[in-house]
Coordinates of C-alpha atoms and ligand atoms in Angstrom, one line a residue:
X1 CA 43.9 -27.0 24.6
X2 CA 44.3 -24.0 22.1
X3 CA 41.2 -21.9 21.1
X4 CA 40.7 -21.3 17.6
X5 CA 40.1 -17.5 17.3
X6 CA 41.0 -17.1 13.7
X7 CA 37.7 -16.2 12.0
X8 CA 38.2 -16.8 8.9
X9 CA 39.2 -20.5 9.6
X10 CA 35.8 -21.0 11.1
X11 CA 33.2 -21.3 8.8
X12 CA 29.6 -19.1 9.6
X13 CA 27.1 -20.6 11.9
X14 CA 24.3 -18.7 9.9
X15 CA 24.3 -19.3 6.4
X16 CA 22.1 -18.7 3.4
X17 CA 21.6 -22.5 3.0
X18 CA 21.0 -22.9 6.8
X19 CA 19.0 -20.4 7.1
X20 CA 14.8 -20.0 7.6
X21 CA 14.1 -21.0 3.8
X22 CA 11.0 -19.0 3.7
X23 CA 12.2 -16.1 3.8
X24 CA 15.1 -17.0 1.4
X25 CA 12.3 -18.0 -0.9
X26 CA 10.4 -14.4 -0.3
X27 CA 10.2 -12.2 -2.8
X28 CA 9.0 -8.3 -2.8
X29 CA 9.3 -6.5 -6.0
X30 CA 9.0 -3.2 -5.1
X31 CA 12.0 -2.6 -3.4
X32 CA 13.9 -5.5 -5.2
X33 CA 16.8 -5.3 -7.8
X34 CA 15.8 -2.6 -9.6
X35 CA 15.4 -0.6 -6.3
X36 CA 18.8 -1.3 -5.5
X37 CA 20.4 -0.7 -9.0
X38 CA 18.5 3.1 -8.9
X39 CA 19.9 3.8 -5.9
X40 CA 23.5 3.1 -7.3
X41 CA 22.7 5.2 -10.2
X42 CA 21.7 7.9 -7.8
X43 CA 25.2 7.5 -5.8
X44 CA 26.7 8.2 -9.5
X45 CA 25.2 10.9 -10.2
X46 CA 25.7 12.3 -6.7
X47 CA 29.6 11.7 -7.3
X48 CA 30.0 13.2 -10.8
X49 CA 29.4 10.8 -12.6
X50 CA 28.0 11.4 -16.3
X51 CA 24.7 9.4 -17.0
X52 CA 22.1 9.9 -19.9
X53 CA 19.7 11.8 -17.1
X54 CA 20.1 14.1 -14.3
X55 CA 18.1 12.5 -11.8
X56 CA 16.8 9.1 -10.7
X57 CA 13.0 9.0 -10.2
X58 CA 11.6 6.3 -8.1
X59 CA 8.0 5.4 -9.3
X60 CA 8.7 1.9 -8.3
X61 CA 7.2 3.0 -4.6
X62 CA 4.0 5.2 -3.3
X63 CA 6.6 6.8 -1.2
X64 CA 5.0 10.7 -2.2
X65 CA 7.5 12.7 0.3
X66 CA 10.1 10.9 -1.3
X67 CA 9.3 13.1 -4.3
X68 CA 9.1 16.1 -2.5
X69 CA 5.3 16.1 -1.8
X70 CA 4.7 18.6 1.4
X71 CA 3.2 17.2 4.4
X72 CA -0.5 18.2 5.9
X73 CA 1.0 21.6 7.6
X74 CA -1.3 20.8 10.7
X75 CA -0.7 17.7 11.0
X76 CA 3.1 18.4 11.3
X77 CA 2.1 21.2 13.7
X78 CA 0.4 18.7 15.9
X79 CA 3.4 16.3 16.1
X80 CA 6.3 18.6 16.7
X81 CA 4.4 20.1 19.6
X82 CA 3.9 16.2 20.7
X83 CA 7.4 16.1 20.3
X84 CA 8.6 18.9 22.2
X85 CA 6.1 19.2 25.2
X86 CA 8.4 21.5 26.3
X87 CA 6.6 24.6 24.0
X88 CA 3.3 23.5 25.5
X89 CA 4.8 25.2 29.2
X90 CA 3.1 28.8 30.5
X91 CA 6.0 31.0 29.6
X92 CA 6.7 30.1 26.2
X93 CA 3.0 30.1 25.2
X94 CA 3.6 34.2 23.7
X95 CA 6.0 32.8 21.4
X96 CA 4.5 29.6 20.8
X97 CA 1.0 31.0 20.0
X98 CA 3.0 33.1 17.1
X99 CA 4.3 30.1 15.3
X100 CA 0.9 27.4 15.7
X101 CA -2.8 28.5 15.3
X102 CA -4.3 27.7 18.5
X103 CA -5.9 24.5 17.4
X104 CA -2.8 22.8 16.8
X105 CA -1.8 23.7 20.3
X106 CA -4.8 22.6 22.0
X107 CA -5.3 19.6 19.7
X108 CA -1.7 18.8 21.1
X109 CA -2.7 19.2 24.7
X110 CA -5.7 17.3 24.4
X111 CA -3.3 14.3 22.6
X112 CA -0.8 14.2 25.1
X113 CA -3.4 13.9 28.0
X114 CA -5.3 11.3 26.1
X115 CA -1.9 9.5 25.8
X116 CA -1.3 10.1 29.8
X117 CA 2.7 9.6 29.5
X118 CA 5.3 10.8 27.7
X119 CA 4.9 10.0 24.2
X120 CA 8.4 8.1 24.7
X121 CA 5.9 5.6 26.8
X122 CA 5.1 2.2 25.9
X123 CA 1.2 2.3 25.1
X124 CA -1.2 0.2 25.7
X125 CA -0.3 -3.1 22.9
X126 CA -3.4 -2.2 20.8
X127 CA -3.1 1.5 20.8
X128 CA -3.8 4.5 23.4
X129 CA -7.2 3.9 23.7
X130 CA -8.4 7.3 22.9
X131 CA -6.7 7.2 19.7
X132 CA -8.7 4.1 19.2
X133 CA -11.9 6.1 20.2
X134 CA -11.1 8.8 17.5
X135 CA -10.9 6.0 14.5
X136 CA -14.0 4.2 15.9
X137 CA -15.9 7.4 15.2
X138 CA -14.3 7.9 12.1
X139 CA -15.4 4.7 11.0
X140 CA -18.8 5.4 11.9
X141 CA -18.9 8.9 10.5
X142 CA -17.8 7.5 7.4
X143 CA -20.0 4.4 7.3
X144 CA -23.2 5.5 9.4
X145 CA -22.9 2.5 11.4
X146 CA -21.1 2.3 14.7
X147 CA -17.5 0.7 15.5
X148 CA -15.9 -0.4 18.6
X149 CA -12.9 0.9 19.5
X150 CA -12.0 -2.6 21.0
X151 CA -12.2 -4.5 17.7
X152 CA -9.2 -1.7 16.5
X153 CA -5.9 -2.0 16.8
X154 CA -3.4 0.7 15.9
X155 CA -0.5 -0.7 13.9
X156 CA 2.8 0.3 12.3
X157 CA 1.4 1.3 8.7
X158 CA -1.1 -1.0 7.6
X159 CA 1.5 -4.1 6.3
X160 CA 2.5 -4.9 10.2
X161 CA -1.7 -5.5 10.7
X162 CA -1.8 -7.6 7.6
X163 CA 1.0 -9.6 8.9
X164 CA -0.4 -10.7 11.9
X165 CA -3.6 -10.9 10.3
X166 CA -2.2 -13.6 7.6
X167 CA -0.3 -15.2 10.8
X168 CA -3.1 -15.9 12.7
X169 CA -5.3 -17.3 9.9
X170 CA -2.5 -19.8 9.1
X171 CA -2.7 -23.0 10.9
X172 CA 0.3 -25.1 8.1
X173 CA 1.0 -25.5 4.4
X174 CA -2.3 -26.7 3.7
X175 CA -4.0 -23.3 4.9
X176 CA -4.8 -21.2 1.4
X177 CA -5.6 -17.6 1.1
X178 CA -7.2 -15.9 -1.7
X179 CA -5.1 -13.0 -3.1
X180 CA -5.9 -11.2 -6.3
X181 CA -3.3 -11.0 -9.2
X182 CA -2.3 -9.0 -9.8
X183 CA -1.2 -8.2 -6.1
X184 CA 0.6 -6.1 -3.9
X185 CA 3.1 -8.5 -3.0
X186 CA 3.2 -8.0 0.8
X187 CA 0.2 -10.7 1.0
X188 CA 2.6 -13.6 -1.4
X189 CA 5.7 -12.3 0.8
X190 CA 4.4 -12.9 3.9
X191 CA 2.6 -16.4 3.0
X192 CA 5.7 -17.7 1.6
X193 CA 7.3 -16.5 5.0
X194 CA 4.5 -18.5 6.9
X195 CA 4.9 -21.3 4.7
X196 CA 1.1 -21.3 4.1
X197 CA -0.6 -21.3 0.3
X198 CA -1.6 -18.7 -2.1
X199 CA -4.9 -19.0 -3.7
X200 CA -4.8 -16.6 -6.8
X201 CA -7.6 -15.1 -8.3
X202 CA -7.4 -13.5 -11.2
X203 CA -8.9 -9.5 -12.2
X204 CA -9.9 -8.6 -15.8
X205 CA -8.2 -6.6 -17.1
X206 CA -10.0 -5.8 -20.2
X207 CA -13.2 -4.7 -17.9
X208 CA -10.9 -2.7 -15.9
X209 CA -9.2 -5.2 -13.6
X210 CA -12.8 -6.3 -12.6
X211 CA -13.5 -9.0 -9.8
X212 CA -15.8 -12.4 -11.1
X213 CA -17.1 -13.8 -8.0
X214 CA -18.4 -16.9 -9.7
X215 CA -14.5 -17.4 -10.9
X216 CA -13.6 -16.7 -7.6
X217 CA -16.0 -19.3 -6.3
X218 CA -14.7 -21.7 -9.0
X219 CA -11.4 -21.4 -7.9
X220 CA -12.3 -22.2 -4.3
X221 CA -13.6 -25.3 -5.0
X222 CA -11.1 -26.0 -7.0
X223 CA -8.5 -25.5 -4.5
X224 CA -10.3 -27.3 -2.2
X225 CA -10.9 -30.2 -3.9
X226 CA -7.2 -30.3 -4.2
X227 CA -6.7 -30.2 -0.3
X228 CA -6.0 -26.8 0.1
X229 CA -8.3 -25.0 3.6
X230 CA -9.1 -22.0 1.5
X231 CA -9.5 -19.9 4.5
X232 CA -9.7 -15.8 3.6
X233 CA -10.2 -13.7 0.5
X234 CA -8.2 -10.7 0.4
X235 CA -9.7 -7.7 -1.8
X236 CA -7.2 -4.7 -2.3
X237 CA -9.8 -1.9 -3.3
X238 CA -8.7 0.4 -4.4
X239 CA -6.3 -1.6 -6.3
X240 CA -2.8 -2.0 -5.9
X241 CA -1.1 -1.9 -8.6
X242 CA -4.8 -1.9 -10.7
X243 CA -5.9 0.9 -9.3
X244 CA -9.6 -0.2 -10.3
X245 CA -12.4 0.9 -7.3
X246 CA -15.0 -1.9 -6.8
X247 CA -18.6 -1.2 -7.2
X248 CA -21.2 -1.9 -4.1
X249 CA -23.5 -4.8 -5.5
X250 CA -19.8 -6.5 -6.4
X251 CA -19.7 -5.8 -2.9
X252 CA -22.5 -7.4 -1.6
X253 CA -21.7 -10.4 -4.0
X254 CA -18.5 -11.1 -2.5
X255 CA -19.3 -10.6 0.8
X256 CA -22.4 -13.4 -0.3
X257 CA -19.4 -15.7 -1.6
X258 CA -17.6 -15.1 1.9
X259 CA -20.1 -16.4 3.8
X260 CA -21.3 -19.6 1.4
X261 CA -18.1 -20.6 1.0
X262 CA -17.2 -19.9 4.6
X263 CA -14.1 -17.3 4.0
X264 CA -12.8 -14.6 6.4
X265 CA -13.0 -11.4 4.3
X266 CA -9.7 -8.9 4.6
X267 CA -10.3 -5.9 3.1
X268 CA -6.8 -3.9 2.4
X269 CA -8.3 -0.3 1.6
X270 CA -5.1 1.8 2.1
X271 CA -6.0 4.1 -0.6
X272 CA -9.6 4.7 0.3
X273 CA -9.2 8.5 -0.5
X274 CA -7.1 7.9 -3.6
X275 CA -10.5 8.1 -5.4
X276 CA -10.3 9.4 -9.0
X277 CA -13.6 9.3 -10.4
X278 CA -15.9 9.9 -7.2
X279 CA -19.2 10.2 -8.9
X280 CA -19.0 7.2 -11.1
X281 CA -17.2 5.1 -8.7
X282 CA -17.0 6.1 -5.0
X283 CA -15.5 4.3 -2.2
X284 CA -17.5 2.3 -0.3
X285 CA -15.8 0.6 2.5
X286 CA -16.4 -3.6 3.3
X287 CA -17.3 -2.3 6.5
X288 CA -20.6 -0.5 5.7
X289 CA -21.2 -3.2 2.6
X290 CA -21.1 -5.9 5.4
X291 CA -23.8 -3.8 7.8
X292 CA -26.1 -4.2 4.6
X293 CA -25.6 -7.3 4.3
X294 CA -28.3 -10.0 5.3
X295 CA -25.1 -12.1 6.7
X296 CA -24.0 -8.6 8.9
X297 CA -23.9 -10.4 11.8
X298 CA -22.0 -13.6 10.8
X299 CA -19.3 -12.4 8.0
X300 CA -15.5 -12.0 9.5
X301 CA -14.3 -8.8 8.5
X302 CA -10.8 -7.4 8.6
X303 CA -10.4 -4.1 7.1
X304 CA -7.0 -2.0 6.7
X305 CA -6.2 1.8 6.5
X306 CA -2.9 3.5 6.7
X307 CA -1.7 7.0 7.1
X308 CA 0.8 6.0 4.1
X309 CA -1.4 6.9 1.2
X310 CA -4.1 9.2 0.4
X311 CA -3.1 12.9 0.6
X312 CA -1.1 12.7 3.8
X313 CA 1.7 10.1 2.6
X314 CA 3.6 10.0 5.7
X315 CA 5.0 6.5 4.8
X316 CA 7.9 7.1 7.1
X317 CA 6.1 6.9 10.4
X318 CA 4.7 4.2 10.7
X319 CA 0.6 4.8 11.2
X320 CA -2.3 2.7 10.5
X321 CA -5.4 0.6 11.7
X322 CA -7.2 -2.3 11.3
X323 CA -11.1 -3.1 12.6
X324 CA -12.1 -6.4 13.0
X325 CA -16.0 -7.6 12.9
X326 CA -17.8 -11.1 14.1
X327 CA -14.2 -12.3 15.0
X328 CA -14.2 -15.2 17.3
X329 CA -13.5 -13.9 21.5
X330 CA -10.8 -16.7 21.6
X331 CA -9.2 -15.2 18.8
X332 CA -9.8 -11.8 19.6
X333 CA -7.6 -12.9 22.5
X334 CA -4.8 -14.5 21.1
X335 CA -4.5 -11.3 18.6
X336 CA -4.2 -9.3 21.9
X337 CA -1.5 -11.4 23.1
X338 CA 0.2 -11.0 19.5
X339 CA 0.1 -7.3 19.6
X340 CA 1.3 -7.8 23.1
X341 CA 4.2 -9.3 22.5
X342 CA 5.7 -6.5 20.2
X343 CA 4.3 -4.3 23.1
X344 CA 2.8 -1.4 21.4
X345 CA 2.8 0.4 18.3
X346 CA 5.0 3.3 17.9
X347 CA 3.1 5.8 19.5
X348 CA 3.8 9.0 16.7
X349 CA 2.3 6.9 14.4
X350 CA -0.9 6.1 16.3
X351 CA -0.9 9.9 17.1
X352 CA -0.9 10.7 13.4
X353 CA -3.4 8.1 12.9
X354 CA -5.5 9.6 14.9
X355 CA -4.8 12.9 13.2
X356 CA -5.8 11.5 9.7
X357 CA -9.2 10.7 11.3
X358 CA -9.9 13.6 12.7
X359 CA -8.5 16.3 10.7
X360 CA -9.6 20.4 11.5
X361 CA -13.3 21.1 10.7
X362 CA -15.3 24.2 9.3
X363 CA -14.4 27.0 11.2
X364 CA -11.8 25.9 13.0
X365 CA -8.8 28.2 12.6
X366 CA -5.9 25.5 10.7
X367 CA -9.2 24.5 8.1
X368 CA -9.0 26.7 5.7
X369 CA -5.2 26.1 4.9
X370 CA -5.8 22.5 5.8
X371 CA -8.5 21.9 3.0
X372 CA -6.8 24.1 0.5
X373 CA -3.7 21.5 1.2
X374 CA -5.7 18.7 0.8
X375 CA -7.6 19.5 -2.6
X376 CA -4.7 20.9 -4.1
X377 CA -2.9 17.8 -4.1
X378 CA -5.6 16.0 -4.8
X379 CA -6.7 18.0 -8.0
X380 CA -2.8 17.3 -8.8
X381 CA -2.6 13.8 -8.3
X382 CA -6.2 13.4 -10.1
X383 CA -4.2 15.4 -13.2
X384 CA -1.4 13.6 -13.0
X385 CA -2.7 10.2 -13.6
X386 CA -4.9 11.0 -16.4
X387 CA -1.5 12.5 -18.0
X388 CA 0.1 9.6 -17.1
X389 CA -2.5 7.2 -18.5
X390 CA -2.7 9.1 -21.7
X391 CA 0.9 8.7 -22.1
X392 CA 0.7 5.2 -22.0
X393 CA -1.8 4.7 -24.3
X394 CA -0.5 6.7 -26.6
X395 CA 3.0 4.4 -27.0
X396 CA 3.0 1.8 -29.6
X397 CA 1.8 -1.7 -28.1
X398 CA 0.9 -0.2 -25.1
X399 CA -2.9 -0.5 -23.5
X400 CA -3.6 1.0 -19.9
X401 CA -6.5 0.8 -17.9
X402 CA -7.7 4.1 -15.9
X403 CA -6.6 4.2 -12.6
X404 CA -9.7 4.9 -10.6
X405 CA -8.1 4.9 -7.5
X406 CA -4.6 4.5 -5.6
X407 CA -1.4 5.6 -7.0
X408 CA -0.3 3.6 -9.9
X409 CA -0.5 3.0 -13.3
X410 CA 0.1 -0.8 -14.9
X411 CA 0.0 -0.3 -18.5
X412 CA 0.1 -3.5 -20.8
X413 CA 3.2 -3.8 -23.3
X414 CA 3.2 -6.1 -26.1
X415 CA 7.0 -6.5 -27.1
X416 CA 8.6 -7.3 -30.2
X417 CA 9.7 -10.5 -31.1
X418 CA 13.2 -9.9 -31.0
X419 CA 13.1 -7.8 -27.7
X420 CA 11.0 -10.9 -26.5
X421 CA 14.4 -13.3 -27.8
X422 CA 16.9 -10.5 -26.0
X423 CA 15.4 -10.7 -23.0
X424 CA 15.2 -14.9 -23.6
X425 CA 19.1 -14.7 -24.2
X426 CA 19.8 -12.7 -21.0
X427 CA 17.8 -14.9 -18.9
X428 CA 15.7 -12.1 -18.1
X429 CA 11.9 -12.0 -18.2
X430 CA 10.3 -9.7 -20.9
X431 CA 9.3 -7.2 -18.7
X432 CA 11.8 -7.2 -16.2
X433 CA 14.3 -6.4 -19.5
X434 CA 12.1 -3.4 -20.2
X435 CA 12.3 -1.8 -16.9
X436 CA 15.9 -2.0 -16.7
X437 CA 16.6 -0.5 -20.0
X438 CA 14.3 2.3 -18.9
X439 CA 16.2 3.0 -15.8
X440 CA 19.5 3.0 -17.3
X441 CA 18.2 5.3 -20.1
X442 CA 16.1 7.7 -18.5
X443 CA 16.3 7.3 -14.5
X444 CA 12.7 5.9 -14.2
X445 CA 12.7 3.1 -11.6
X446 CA 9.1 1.2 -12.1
X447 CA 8.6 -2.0 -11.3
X448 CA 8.1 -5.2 -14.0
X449 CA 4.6 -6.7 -13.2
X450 CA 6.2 -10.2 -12.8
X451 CA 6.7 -8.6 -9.3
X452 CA 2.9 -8.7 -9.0
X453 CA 2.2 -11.6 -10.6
X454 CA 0.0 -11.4 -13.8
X455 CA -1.7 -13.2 -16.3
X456 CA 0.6 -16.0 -18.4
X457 CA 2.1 -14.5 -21.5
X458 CA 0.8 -10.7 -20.6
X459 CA 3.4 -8.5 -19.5
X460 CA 3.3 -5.1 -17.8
X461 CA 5.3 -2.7 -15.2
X462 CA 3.8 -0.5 -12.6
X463 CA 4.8 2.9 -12.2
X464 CA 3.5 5.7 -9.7
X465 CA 2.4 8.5 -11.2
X466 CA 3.7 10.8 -8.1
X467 CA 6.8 12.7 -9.9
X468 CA 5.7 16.5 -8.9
X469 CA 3.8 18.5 -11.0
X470 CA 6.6 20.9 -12.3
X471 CA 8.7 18.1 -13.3
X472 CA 6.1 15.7 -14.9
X473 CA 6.2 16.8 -18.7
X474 CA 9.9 16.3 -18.6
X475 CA 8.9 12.7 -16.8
X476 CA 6.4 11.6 -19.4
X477 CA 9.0 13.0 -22.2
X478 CA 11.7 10.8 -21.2
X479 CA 9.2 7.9 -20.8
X480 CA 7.7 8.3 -24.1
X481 CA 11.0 9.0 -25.7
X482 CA 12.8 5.3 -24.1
X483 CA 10.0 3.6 -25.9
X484 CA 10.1 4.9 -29.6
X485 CA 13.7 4.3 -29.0
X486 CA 13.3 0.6 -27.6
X487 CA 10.3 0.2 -30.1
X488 CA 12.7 1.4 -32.9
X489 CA 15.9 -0.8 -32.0
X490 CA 13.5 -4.0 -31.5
X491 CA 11.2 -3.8 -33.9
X492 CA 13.4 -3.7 -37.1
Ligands
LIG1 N1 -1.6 -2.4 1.3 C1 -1.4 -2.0 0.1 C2 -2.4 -2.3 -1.0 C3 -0.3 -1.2 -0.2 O1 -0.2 -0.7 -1.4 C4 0.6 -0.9 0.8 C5 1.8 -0.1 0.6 C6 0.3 -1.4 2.1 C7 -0.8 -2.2 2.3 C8 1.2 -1.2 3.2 O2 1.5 0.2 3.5 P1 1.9 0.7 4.9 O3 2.5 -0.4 5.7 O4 2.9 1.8 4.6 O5 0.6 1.2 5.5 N2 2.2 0.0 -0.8 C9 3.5 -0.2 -1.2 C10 3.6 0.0 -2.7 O6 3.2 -0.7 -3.5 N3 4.3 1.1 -2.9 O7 4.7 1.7 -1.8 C11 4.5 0.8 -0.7

């Protein structure tokens, strides 16, 4: 008997019609084909090549360090000496004590006791407890009602807690979850990928992307009565890509909706300190709504955070939490073994985690630098959005809603006919055609909000409004500039 080694005779055991169909069916706009097609430009550019722009600038992502935003300098401090144990030793603390104030050293020491091991240790599978500790009394500092560091689990960034979240609410095809459009489409990803059923409810966008918890009730029903187990709600505040910032007695109405119509209640609030307009609309989190709550004893809670977002933006390693409240012990139990089974969360992540939550205080030496930092790129990114915003509603057709919180714009465009029969003719949907010509003509990369899902025959794209400060005139020039022109070709 011969052996057929000859590879290409044999066809591929794997194939894309053989394969898991969910996740051939998923789809995740934000790092899809336009993604892809700026990074090609990029390569270009890098080779020589002659484009109509200099650089590619990726607003398709909140990926701030990717745009040259500086990380916290103590928190950086903390994590290298985490890193290198090594400078921590007797002799080397002269030298050492010239290059980190002494609260980064000791707030080191005191990390890499609390996590026992070297750092390059498996933890335990829902985070080094004393991390844990240090975002329970976060959460209670922030909310003025206590958490349990047992009902937190540390996770890598906050999308790895919302999967296993989504998994373990999904029982089969039937099981629905309520997800806003538009969305941030990690929630439709990863319910296609479990096979399970999206339940969309729809924000306003005329009251600023506003939430109608009687629609949302109608729409349970609705979906009920069709068969679907409507099981959670999820509630991205602030909103992704909306950027709207709910208001507390919405609160306590949804969190009244949750427990009539029987939902779990998962509260994505990654951008928590992406708040824009603080006195008119502040964050409050689910958490503390649900403790005033007549119901605070009975309504499932899952809330998210991340060290992604917010000032810090450290996207790249991986940090975040979620809390659970008035979970089920059996379940609490099987999302133990879940967590177990991918053993433990990378622990520099949980270590900046842990940093986010506990940041220097008054009068510690690393504050004053720390809080200067902090409000100065806040301030900035406060600026840049209402420049951003203005922009936008200054272009012909355009409408944009403020964003009071997160990261992102997602301005309304209303296209000419014939750009609307272009698009038609390349197959392409109307938004989706708009993005692309921007990228090709000025190096923007936003994302078409048919990758978030939006209102029939409304179309929009999402862009960050992250591009640093020094560059952001040129930014909104080029922007403005690729619509008169597209607005000019289309409209004749
Ligand atoms: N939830 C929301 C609402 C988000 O916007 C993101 C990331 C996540 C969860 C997950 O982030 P981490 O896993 O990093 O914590 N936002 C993506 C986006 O729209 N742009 O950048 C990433």
């Amino acid at each position: 008997m011969t052996l057929n080694y000859d590879n290409e005779a044999l066809p591929k055991v794997l194939t894309v019609e053989n394969m898991n169909p969910h996740i051939r069916e998923m789809e995740y706009a934000v790092r899809g084909r336009l993604a892809i097609r700026a990074e090609e430009l990029r390569d270009a550019l890098a080779q020589g090549e002659k484009l109509p722009f200099k650089t590619v600038v990726s607003c398709n992502i909140g990926n701030p360090q990717q745009l040259n935003q500086k990380p916290i300098t103590f928190f950086r401090q903390v994590v290298s000496l985490c890193e290198n144990p090594d400078l921590l030793a007797p002799e080397k603390e002269a030298i050492v004590s010239q290059l980190y104030p002494i609260d980064a050293i000791e707030r080191a020491r005191q990390i890499l006791k609390d996590v026992g091991a070297s750092i390059g240790a498996y933890s335990h599978s829902q985070g080094v407890p004393a991390l844990r500790k240090s975002v329970a009394d976060f959460i209670a500092e922030r909310d003025g009602h206590p958490a349990d560091p047992n009902s937190i689990y540390l996770t890598q960034g906050a999308s790895s807690g919302v999967q296993n979240i989504l998994s373990i609410l999904t029982q089969n095809e039937k099981s629905g979850i309520l997800i806003p459009i538009p969305q941030y489409p990690l929630y439709s990803a990863t319910l296609t990928l479990l096979g399970a059923t999206p339940v969309p409810y729809y924000l306003d966008e005329e009251t600023g992307w506003s939430l109608d918890v009687e629609e949302i009730r109608q729409t349970v029903r609705e979906a009920r009565s069709k068969g679907t187990d409507v099981r959670a709600l999820v509630i991205i505040n602030p909103g992704n890509p909306t950027g709207q910032c709910l208001d507390a007695l919405n609160m306590q109405d949804v969190l009244t909706l949750c427990h009539q119509e029987r939902l779990v209640l998962l509260a994505d609030e990654v951008y928590q300190t992406n708040i824009y307009e603080p006195e008119q609309r502040p964050f409050v989190s689910f958490k503390k709504a649900l403790k005033e709550h007549p119901q605070h004893d009975t309504i499932e809670l899952v809330s998210f955070h991340s060290i992604s977002k917010g000032m810090i933006g450290e996207c790249g390693r991986r940090g975040g939490y979620f809390e659970c409240c008035n979970l089920d012990k059996g379940v609490m139990d099987q999302l133990y073994k879940m967590a177990s089974v991918s053993l433990c969360p990378n622990v520099s992540g949980q270590i900046m985690t842990s940093l986010m939550v506990t940041p220097p205080k008054q009068g510690d030496p690393s504050y004053e630098l720390y809080h200067k930092e902090m409000t100065g790129l806040y301030e900035s990114l406060r600026r840049r959005s209402k420049k951003l915003e203005a922009v936008f509603n200054d272009l012909e057709g355009v409408t944009c809603q403020p964003a009071m919180g997160s990261m992102y714009l997602f301005p309304r465009i209303r296209l000419p006919e014939k750009a609307l029969a272009r698009a038609a003719e390349l197959n392409q949907k109307p938004d989706a055609f708009y993005c692309d010509l921007m990228l090709e003509a000025t190096g923007v990369c936003v994302v078409p909000g048919s990758g978030f899902a939006q209102k029939d025959g409304t179309w929009h794209f999402r862009s960050t409004f992250l591009p640093p400060e020094e560059l952001f005139d040129d930014f909104c020039n080029g922007i403005r500039k690729f619509h008169q022109d597209f607005m000019n070709e289309y409209n004749k």
